[in-house]
Coordinates of C-alpha atoms in Angstrom, one line a residue:
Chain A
X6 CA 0.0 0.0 0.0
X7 CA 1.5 3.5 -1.2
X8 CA 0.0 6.8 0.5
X9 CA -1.3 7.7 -3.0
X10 CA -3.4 4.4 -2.3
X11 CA -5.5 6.3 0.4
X12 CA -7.4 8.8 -1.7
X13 CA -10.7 8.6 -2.9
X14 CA -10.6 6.9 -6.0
X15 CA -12.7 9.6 -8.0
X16 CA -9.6 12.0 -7.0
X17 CA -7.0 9.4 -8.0
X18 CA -8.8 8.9 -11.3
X19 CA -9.3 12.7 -11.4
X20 CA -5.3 13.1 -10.9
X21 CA -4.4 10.7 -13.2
X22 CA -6.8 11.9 -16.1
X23 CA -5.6 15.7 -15.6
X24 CA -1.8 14.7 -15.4
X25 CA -2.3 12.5 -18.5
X26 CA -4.4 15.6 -20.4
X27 CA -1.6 18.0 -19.7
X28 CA 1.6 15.7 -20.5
X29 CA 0.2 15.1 -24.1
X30 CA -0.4 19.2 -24.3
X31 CA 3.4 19.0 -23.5
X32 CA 5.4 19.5 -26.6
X33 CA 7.4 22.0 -24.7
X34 CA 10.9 20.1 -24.2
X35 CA 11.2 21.3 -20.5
X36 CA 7.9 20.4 -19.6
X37 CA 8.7 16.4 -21.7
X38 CA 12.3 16.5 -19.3
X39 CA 9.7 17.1 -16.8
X40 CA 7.7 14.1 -17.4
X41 CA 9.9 11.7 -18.1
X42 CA 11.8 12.1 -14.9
X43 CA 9.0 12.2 -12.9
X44 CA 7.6 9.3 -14.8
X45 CA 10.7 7.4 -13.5
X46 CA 11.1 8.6 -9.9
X47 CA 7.3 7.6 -9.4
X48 CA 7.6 4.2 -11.2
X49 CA 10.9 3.7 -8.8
X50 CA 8.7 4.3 -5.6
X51 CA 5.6 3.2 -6.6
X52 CA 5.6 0.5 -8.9
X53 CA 8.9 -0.6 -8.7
X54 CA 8.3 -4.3 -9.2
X55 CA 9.4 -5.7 -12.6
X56 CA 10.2 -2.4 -13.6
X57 CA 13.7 -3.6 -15.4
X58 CA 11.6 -5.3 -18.1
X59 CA 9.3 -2.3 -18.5
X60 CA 12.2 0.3 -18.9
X61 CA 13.7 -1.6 -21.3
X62 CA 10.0 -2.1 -23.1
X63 CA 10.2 1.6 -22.5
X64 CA 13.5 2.2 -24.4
X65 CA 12.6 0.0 -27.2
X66 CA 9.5 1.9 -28.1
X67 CA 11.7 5.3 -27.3
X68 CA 14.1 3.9 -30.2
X69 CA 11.1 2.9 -33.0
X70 CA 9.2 6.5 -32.1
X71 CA 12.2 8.7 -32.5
X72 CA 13.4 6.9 -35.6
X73 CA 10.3 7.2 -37.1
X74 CA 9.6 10.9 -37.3
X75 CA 13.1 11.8 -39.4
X76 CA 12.3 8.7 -41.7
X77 CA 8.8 10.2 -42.7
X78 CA 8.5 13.8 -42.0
X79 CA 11.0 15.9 -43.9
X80 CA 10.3 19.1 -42.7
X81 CA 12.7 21.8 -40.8
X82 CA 15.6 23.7 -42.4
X83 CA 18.6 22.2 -41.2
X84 CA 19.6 19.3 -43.3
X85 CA 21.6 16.7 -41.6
X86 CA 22.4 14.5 -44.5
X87 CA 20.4 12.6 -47.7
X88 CA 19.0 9.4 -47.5
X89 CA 17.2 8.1 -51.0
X90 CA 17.0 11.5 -52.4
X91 CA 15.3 12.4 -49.5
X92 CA 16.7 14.9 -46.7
X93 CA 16.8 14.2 -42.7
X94 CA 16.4 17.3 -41.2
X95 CA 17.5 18.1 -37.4
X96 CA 14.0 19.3 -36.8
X97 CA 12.5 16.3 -37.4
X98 CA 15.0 13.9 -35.7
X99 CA 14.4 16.5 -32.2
X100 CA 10.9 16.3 -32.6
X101 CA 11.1 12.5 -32.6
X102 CA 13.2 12.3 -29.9
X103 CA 10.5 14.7 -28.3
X104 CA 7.8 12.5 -29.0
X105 CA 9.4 9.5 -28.2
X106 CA 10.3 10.5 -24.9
X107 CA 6.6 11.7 -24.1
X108 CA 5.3 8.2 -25.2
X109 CA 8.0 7.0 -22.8
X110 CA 6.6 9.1 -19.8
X111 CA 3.3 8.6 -21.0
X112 CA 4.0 4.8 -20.6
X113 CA 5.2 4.9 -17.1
X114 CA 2.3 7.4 -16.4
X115 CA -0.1 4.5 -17.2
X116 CA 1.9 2.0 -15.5
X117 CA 1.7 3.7 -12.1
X118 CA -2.3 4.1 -13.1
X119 CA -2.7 0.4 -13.5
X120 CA -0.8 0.0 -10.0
X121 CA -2.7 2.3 -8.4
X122 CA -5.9 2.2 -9.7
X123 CA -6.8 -1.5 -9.4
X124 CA -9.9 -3.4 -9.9
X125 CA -11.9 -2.4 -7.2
X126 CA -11.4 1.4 -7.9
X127 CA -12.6 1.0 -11.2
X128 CA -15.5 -0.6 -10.4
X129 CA -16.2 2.4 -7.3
X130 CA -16.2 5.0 -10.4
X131 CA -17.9 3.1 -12.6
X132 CA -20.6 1.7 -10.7
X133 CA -21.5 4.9 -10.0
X134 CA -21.9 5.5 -13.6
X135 CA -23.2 2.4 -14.9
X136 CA -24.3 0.1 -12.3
X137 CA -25.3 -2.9 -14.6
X138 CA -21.7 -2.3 -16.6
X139 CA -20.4 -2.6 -13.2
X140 CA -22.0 -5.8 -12.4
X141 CA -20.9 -7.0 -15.8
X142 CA -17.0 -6.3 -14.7
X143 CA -17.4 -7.5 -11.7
X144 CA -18.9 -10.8 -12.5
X145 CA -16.1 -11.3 -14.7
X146 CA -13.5 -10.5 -12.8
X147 CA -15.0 -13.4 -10.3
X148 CA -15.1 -15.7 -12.8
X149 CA -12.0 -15.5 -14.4
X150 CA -10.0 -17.3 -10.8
X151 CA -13.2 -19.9 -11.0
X152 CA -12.9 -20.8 -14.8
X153 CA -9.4 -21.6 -14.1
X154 CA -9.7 -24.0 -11.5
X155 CA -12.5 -25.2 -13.4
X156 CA -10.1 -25.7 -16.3
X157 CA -7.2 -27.3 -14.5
X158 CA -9.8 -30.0 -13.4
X159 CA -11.3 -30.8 -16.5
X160 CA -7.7 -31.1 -18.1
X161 CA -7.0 -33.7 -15.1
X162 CA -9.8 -35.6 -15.8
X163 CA -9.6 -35.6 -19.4
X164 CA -5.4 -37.0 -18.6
X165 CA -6.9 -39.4 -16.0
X166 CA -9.9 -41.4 -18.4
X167 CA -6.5 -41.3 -21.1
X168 CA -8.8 -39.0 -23.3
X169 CA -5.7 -36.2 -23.2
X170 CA -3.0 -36.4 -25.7
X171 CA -0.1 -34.5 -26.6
X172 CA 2.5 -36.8 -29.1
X173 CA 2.2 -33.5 -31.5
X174 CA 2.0 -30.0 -31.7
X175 CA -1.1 -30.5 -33.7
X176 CA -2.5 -33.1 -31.0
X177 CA -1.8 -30.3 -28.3
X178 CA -3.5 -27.7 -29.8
X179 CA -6.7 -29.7 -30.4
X180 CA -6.4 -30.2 -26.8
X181 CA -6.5 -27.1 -25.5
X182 CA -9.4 -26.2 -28.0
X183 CA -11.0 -29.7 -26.4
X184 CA -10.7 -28.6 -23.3
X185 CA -11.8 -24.6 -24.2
X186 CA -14.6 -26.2 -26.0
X187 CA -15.7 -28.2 -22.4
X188 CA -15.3 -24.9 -20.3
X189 CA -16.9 -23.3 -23.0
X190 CA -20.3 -25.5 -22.1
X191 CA -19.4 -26.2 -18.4
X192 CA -19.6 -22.0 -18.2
X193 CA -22.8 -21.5 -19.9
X194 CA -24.4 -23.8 -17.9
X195 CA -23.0 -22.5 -14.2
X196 CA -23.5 -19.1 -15.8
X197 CA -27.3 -20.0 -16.1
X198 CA -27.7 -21.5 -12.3
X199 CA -25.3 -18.4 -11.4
X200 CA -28.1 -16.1 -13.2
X201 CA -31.0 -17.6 -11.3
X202 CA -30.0 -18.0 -7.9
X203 CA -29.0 -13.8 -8.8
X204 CA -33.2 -13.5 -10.1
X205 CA -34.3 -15.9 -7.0
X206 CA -32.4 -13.6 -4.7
X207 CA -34.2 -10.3 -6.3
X208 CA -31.6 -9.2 -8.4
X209 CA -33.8 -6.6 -11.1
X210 CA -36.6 -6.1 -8.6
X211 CA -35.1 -2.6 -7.4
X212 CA -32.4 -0.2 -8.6
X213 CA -29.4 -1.2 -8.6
X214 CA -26.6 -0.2 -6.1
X215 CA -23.2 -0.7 -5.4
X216 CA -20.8 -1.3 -2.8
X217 CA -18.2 0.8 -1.4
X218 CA -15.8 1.2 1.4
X219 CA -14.7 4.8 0.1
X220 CA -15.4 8.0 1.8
X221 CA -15.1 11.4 0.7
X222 CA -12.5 12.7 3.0
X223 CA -10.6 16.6 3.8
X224 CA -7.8 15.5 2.1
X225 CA -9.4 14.3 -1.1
X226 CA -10.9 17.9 -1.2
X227 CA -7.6 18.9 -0.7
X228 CA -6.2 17.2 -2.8
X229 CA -8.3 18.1 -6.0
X230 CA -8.9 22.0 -5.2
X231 CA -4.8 21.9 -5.5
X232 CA -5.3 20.2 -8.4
X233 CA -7.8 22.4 -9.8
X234 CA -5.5 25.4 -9.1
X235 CA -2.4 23.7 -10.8
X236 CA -4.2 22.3 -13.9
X237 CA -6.2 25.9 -14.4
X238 CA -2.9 27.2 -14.3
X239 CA -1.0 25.3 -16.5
X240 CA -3.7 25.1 -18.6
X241 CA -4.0 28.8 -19.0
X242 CA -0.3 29.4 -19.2
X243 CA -0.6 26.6 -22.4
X244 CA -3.4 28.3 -23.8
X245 CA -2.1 32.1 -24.1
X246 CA 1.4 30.1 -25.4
X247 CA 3.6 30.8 -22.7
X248 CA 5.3 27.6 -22.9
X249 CA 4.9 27.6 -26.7
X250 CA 7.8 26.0 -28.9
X251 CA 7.8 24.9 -32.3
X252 CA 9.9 22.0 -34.0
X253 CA 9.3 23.0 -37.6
X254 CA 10.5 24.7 -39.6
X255 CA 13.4 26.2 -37.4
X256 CA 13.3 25.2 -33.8
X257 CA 12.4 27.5 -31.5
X258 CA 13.9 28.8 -28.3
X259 CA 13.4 27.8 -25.2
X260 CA 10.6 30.0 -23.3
X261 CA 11.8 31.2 -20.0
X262 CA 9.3 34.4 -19.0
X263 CA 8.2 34.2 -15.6
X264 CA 5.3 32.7 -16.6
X265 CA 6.7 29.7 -18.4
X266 CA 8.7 29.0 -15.0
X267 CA 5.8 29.1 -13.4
X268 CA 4.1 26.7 -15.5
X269 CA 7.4 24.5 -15.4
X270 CA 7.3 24.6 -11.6
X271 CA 3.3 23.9 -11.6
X272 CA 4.0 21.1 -13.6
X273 CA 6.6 19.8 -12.2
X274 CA 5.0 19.6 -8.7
X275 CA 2.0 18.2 -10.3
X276 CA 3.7 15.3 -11.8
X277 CA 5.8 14.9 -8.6
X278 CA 2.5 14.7 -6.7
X279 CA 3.0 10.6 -5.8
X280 CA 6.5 10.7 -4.9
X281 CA 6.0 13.7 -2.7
X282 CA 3.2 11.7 -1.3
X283 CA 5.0 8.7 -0.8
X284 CA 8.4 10.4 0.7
X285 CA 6.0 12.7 3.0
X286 CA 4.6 9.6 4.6
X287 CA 8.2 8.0 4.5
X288 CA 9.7 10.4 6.7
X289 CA 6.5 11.3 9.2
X290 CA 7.2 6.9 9.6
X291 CA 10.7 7.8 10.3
X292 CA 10.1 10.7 12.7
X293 CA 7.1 9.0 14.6
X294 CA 9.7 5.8 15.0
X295 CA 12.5 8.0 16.5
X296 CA 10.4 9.4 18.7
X297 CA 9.0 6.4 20.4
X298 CA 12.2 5.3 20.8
X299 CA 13.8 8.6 22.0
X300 CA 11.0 8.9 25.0
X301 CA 11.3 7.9 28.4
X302 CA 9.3 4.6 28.2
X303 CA 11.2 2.0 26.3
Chain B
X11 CA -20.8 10.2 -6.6
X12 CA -24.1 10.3 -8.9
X13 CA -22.7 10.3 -12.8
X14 CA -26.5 9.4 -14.6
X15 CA -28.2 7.8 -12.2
X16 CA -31.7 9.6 -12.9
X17 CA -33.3 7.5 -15.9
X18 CA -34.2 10.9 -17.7
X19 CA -30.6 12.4 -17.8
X20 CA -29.6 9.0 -19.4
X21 CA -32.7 9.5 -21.8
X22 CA -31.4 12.8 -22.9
X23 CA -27.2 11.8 -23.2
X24 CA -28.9 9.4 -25.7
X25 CA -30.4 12.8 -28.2
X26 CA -27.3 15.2 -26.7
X27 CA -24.3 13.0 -27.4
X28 CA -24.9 12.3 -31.1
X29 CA -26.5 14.9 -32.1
X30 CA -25.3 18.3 -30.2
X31 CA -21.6 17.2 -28.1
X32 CA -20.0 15.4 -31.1
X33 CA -20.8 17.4 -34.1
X34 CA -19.6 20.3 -31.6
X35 CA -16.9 18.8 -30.5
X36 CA -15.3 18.3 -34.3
X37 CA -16.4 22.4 -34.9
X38 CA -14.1 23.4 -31.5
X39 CA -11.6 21.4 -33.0
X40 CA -11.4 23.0 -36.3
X41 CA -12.0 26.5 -35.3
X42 CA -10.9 27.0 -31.9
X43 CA -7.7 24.5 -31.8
X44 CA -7.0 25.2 -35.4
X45 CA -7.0 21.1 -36.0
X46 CA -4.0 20.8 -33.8
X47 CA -5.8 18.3 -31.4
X48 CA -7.4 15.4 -33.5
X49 CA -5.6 12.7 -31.0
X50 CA -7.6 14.5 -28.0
X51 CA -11.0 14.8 -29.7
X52 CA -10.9 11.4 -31.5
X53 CA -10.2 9.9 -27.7
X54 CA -13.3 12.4 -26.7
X55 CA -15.9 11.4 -29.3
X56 CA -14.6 7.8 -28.8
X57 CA -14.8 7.8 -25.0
X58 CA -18.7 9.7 -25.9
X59 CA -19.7 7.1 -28.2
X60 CA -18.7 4.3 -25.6
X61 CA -21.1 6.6 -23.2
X62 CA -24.0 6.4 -25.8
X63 CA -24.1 2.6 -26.1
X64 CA -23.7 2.0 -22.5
X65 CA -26.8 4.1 -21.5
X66 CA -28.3 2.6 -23.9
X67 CA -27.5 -0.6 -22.2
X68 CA -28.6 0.8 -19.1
X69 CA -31.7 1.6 -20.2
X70 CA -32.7 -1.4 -21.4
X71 CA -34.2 -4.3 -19.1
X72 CA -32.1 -7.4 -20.8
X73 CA -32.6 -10.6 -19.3
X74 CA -30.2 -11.6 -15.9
X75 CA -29.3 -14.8 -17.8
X76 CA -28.6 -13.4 -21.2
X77 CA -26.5 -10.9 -19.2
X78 CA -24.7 -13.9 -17.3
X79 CA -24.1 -15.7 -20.8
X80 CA -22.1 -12.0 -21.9
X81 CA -20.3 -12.0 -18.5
X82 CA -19.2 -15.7 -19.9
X83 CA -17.9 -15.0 -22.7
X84 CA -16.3 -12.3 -21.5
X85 CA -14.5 -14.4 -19.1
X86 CA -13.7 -17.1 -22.4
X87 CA -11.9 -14.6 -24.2
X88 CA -10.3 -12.4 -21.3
X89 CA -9.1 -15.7 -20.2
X90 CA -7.9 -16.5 -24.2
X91 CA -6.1 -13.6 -24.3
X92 CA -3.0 -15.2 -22.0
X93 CA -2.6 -17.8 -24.6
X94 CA 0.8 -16.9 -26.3
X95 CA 0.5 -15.0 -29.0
X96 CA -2.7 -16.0 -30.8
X97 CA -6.1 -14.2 -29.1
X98 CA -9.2 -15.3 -29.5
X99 CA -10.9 -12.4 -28.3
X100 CA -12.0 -11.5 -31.7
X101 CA -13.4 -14.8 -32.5
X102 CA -15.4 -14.8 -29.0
X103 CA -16.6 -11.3 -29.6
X104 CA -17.4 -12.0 -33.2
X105 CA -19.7 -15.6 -32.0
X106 CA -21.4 -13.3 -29.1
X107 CA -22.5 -10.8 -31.8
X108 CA -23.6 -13.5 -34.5
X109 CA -25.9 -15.7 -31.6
X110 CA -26.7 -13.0 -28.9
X111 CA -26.8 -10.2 -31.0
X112 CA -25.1 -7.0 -32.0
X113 CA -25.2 -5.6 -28.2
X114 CA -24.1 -8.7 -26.2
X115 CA -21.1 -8.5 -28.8
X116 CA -19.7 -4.7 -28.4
X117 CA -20.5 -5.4 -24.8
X118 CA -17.7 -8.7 -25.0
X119 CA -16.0 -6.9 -27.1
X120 CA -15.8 -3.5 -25.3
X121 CA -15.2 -5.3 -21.7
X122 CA -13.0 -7.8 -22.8
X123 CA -10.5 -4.6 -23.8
X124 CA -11.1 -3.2 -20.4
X125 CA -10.7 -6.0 -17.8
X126 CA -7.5 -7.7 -19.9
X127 CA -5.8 -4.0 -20.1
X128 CA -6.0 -4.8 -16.3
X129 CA -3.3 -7.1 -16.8
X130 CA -1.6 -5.9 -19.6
X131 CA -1.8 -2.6 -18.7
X132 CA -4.3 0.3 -18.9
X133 CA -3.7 3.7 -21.5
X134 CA -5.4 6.2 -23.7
X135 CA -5.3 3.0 -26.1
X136 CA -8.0 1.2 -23.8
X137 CA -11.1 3.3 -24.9
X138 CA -9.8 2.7 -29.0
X139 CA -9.7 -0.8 -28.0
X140 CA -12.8 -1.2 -26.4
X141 CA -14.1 0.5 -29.7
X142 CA -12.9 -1.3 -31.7
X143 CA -13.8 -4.3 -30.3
X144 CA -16.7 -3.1 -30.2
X145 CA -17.4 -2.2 -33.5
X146 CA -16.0 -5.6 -34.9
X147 CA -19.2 -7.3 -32.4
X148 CA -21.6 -5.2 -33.3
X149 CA -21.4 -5.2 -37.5
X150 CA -21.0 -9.1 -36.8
X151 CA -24.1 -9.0 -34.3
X152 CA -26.0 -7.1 -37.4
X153 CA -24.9 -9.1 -40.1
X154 CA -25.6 -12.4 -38.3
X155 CA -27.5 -13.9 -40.9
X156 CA -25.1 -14.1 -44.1
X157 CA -22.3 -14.9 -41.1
X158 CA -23.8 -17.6 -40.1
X159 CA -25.1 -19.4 -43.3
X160 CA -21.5 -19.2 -44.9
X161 CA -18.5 -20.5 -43.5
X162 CA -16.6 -18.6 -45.7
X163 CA -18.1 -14.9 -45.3
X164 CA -17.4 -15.8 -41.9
X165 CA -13.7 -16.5 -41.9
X166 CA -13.4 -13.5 -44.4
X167 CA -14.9 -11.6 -41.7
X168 CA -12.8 -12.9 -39.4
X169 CA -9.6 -12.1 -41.4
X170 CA -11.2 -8.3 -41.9
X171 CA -12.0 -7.8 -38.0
X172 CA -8.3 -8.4 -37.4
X173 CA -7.3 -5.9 -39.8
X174 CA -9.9 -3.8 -39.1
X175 CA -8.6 -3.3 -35.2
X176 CA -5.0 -3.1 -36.6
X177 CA -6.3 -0.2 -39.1
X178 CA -8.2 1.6 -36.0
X179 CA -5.6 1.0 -33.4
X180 CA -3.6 2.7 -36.1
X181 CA -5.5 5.6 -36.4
X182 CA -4.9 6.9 -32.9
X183 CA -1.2 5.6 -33.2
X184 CA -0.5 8.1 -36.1
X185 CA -3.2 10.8 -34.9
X186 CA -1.3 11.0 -30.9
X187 CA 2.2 10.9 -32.7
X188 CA 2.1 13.2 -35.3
X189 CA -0.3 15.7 -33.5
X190 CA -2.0 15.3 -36.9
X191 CA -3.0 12.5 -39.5
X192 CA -0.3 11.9 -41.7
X193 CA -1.5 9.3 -44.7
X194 CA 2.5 8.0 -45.3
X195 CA 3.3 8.1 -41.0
X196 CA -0.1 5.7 -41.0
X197 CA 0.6 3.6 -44.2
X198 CA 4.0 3.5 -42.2
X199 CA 2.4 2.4 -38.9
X200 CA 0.3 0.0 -40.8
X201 CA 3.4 -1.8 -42.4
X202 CA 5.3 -1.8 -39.5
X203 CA 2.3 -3.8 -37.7
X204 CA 1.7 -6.1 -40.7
X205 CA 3.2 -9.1 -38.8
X206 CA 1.1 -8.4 -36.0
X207 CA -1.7 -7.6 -38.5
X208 CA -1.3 -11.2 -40.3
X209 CA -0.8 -12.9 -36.5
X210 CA -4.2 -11.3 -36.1
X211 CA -5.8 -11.7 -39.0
X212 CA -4.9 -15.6 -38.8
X213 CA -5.8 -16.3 -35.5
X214 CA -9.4 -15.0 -36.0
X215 CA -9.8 -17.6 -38.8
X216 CA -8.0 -20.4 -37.0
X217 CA -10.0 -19.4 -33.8
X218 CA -13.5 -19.2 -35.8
X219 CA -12.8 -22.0 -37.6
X220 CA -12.5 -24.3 -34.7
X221 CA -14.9 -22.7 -32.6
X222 CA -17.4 -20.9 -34.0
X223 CA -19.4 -24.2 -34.9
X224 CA -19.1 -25.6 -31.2
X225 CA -19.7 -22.8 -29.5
X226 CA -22.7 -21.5 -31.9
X227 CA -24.7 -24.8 -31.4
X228 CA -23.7 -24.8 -27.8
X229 CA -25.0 -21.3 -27.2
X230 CA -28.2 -22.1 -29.7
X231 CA -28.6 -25.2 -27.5
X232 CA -29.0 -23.1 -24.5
X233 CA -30.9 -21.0 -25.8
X234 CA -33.1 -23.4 -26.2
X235 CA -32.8 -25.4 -23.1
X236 CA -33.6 -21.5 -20.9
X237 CA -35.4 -20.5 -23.4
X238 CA -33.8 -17.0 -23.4

């Protein structure tokens, strides 16, 4: 459990849609530095399991996005050299560096949103949407553990009555379909007992609610009027083109008014939100600890 | 939190969403954003267009055991998809929307994307694939009858559906990465995904070849049986 865990899950899915909004606005190459390393200090603390295998996921889309853009796009003024009569300009091989570093920190945006945001959050925001779709999700995500078991079973018995064979790739494959096939019925079936033991119980006699163990706390108030002040912001400062900067045809500079720091900083904070979170709780741990051991009573 | 939990709001979404919020949202992108911001207001309308279906679907009082038999199929092709390399989630979604009809299959379709992107990782992709999943369950939901006389109209489908959800996944690939569409960048992105395109393409037919006969009759028997 992270501390980012502990908000409301409408807040989280609030942050995570407003973060994701404003890092695909991002062209600006300060504010795509930005993401990226945030985007890899949050996946260090917060989703830090099997994240070798992801950056270097990560790295391998980075390299097939960057090349891409020079390949196709020929615009920008400063020619680099010719390929097939056509000319790679240095505009187009920053802007695909640029993009593919925003896919990048896009990717490991998502990837903490997956962490974070599991199953049962979902299913809080939508239920309260779409209470049947809900139901829908929820019934599947039940079933998925229960076909399984169901499935390693049948395979069993198939292998123990000698009905099972694998002497050939062929042979295996007609297994599993034999045995996707039997599920296939054996599911139908339990699905239908499943669906009227839901109708003997009243299920579609009275509107449908759902479940949940979230409250609407201070914090997650908090939380999203700071979130509403930074996004308004940055928003605003993206919109009058504060932060503007063009790739084509001449690159160019680097915006640094007042304003554009501002909306670096706001940005940078907002991104930084979960690792802040995390360190916050980190060291109040750490501070609580040292003090129960520094008092009298050991 | 109350989203559109009064049955006249959801009434209204249906007549607002089609015919005021999209049409408005594609004039706001060509006036206001000066087309710079086709990846966001594709992922808009798509997102909307998911909306309009599902409160549709809300609406509607379907059957709790036709609703089970989507939530098990569902389950069959989420549960397909961790087969290496060859999914048949478009197979499942395409038999749902030949025998249950058009609904029950974007519904497979559309929640199969969702709940597998659970494990394979959620994105602005996820409401593209849910569309496009969708889509491929719905057409085959509407054009049941020549799908299910013909073998072969049905494996062709099958082989289109795959390259149909390449094409669309494309779209937003190109639309997202060029802040723009780009026909060579997509032709690109399409050629580049050929191999996945083909994988695709060939494990629908493979998929529907084997299964579409067994699980048809067994979904025809219980309709039968229940009577649904």
């Amino acid at each position: 459990m992270k501390a980012f865990d502990s908000y409301n899950p409408i807040v989280l899915f609030v942050y995570f849609l407003t973060v994701t909004v404003i890092s695909m606005f991002a062209f600006n190459p300060v504010m795509i530095a930005i993401a990226l390393v945030s985007g890899f200090l949050s996946t260090l603390t917060l989703a830090r399991e099997g994240c070798g295998r992801f950056f270097i996921y990560a790295a391998f889309i980075f390299i097939v996005t960057s090349a891409a853009n020079p390949v196709f796009s020929h615009n920008g003024v400063t020619v680099l050299f010719v390929m097939n009569d056509n000319p790679v300009t240095l505009e187009a091989v920053l802007y695909g560096v640029a993009m593919g570093t925003l896919i990048c920190a896009i990717l490991m945006l998502m990837r903490i949103f997956t962490k974070i945001m599991t199953g049962d959050k979902m299913l809080y925001i939508m239920g309260s949407a779409s209470p049947k779709l809900a139901l829908l999700i929820s019934m599947t995500f039940r079933f998925i553990p229960l076909f399984h078991r169901q499935a390693v079973k049948t395979e069993r018995t198939q292998r123990a009555l000698g009905r099972y064979t694998e002497e050939n790739a062929i042979d295996t494959i007609r297994m599993k379909l034999k045995i996707f096939s039997m599920m296939t019925t054996w599911g139908l079936e339990n699905g239908i007992v499943t669906a009227d033991s839901m109708s003997a119980r009243g299920y579609g006699t009275g509107r449908r609610t759902s479940f949940s163990v979230y409250r609407f706390r201070r914090t997650d108030a908090v939380l999203l009027a700071v979130l509403a002040v930074f996004a308004g912001t940055i928003a605003y400062l993206i919109a009058t083109d504060a932060v503007k900067f063009s790739y084509y045809p001449k690159m160019s500079g680097i915006a640094h008014t007042p304003a554009a720091i501002v909306c670096y900083v706001l940005y940078g904070l907002m991104c930084m939100l979960p690792v802040m979170n995390e360190l916050e709780e980190k060291i109040k741990w750490r501070y609580l600890e040292s003090r129960i051991l520094g008092s009298p009573i050991r | 939190m109350v989203v559109i939990k009064s049955s006249g709001l959801r009434a209204a979404l249906k007549i607002i969403i089609p015919f005021i919020a999209i049409p408005a949202l594609v004039l706001i992108g060509v006036y206001v954003f000066e087309d710079k911001m086709y990846a966001y207001i594709s992922l808009v309308i798509t997102i909307l267009s998911i909306v309009l279906f599902i409160s549709g679907f809300e609406q509607r009082k379907i059957g709790t055991r036709r609703m089970v038999l989507v939530v098990v199929l569902t389950v069959m092709s989420v549960v397909g998809r961790f087969f290496p390399l060859i999914k048949p989630v478009t197979a499942i979604t395409v038999i749902a929307g030949i025998y249950l009809g058009g609904e029950a299959g974007f519904l497979v379709g559309a929640i199969s994307a969702v709940i597998s992107n659970f494990f394979w990782g959620q994105g602005p992709w996820t409401p593209f694939q849910m569309f496009a999943w969708g889509l491929i369950g719905l057409i085959a939901g509407l054009a049941a009858k020549p799908l299910k006389k013909s073998r072969a109209v049905l494996l062709t489908y099958g082989a289109l559906a795959g390259m149909l959800f390449s094409f669309i996944m494309d779209i937003w690939t190109v639309l997202w990465y060029n802040n723009g569409f780009d026909v060579k960048l997509y032709l690109a992105a399409i050629s580049t995904a050929v191999p996945m395109t083909v994988v695709y393409a060939a494990s629908n037919v493979i998929f529907l070849f084997f299964l579409a006969d067994p699980i048809g009759r067994k979904l025809d028997r219980i309709k039968t049986v229940y009577g649904i």
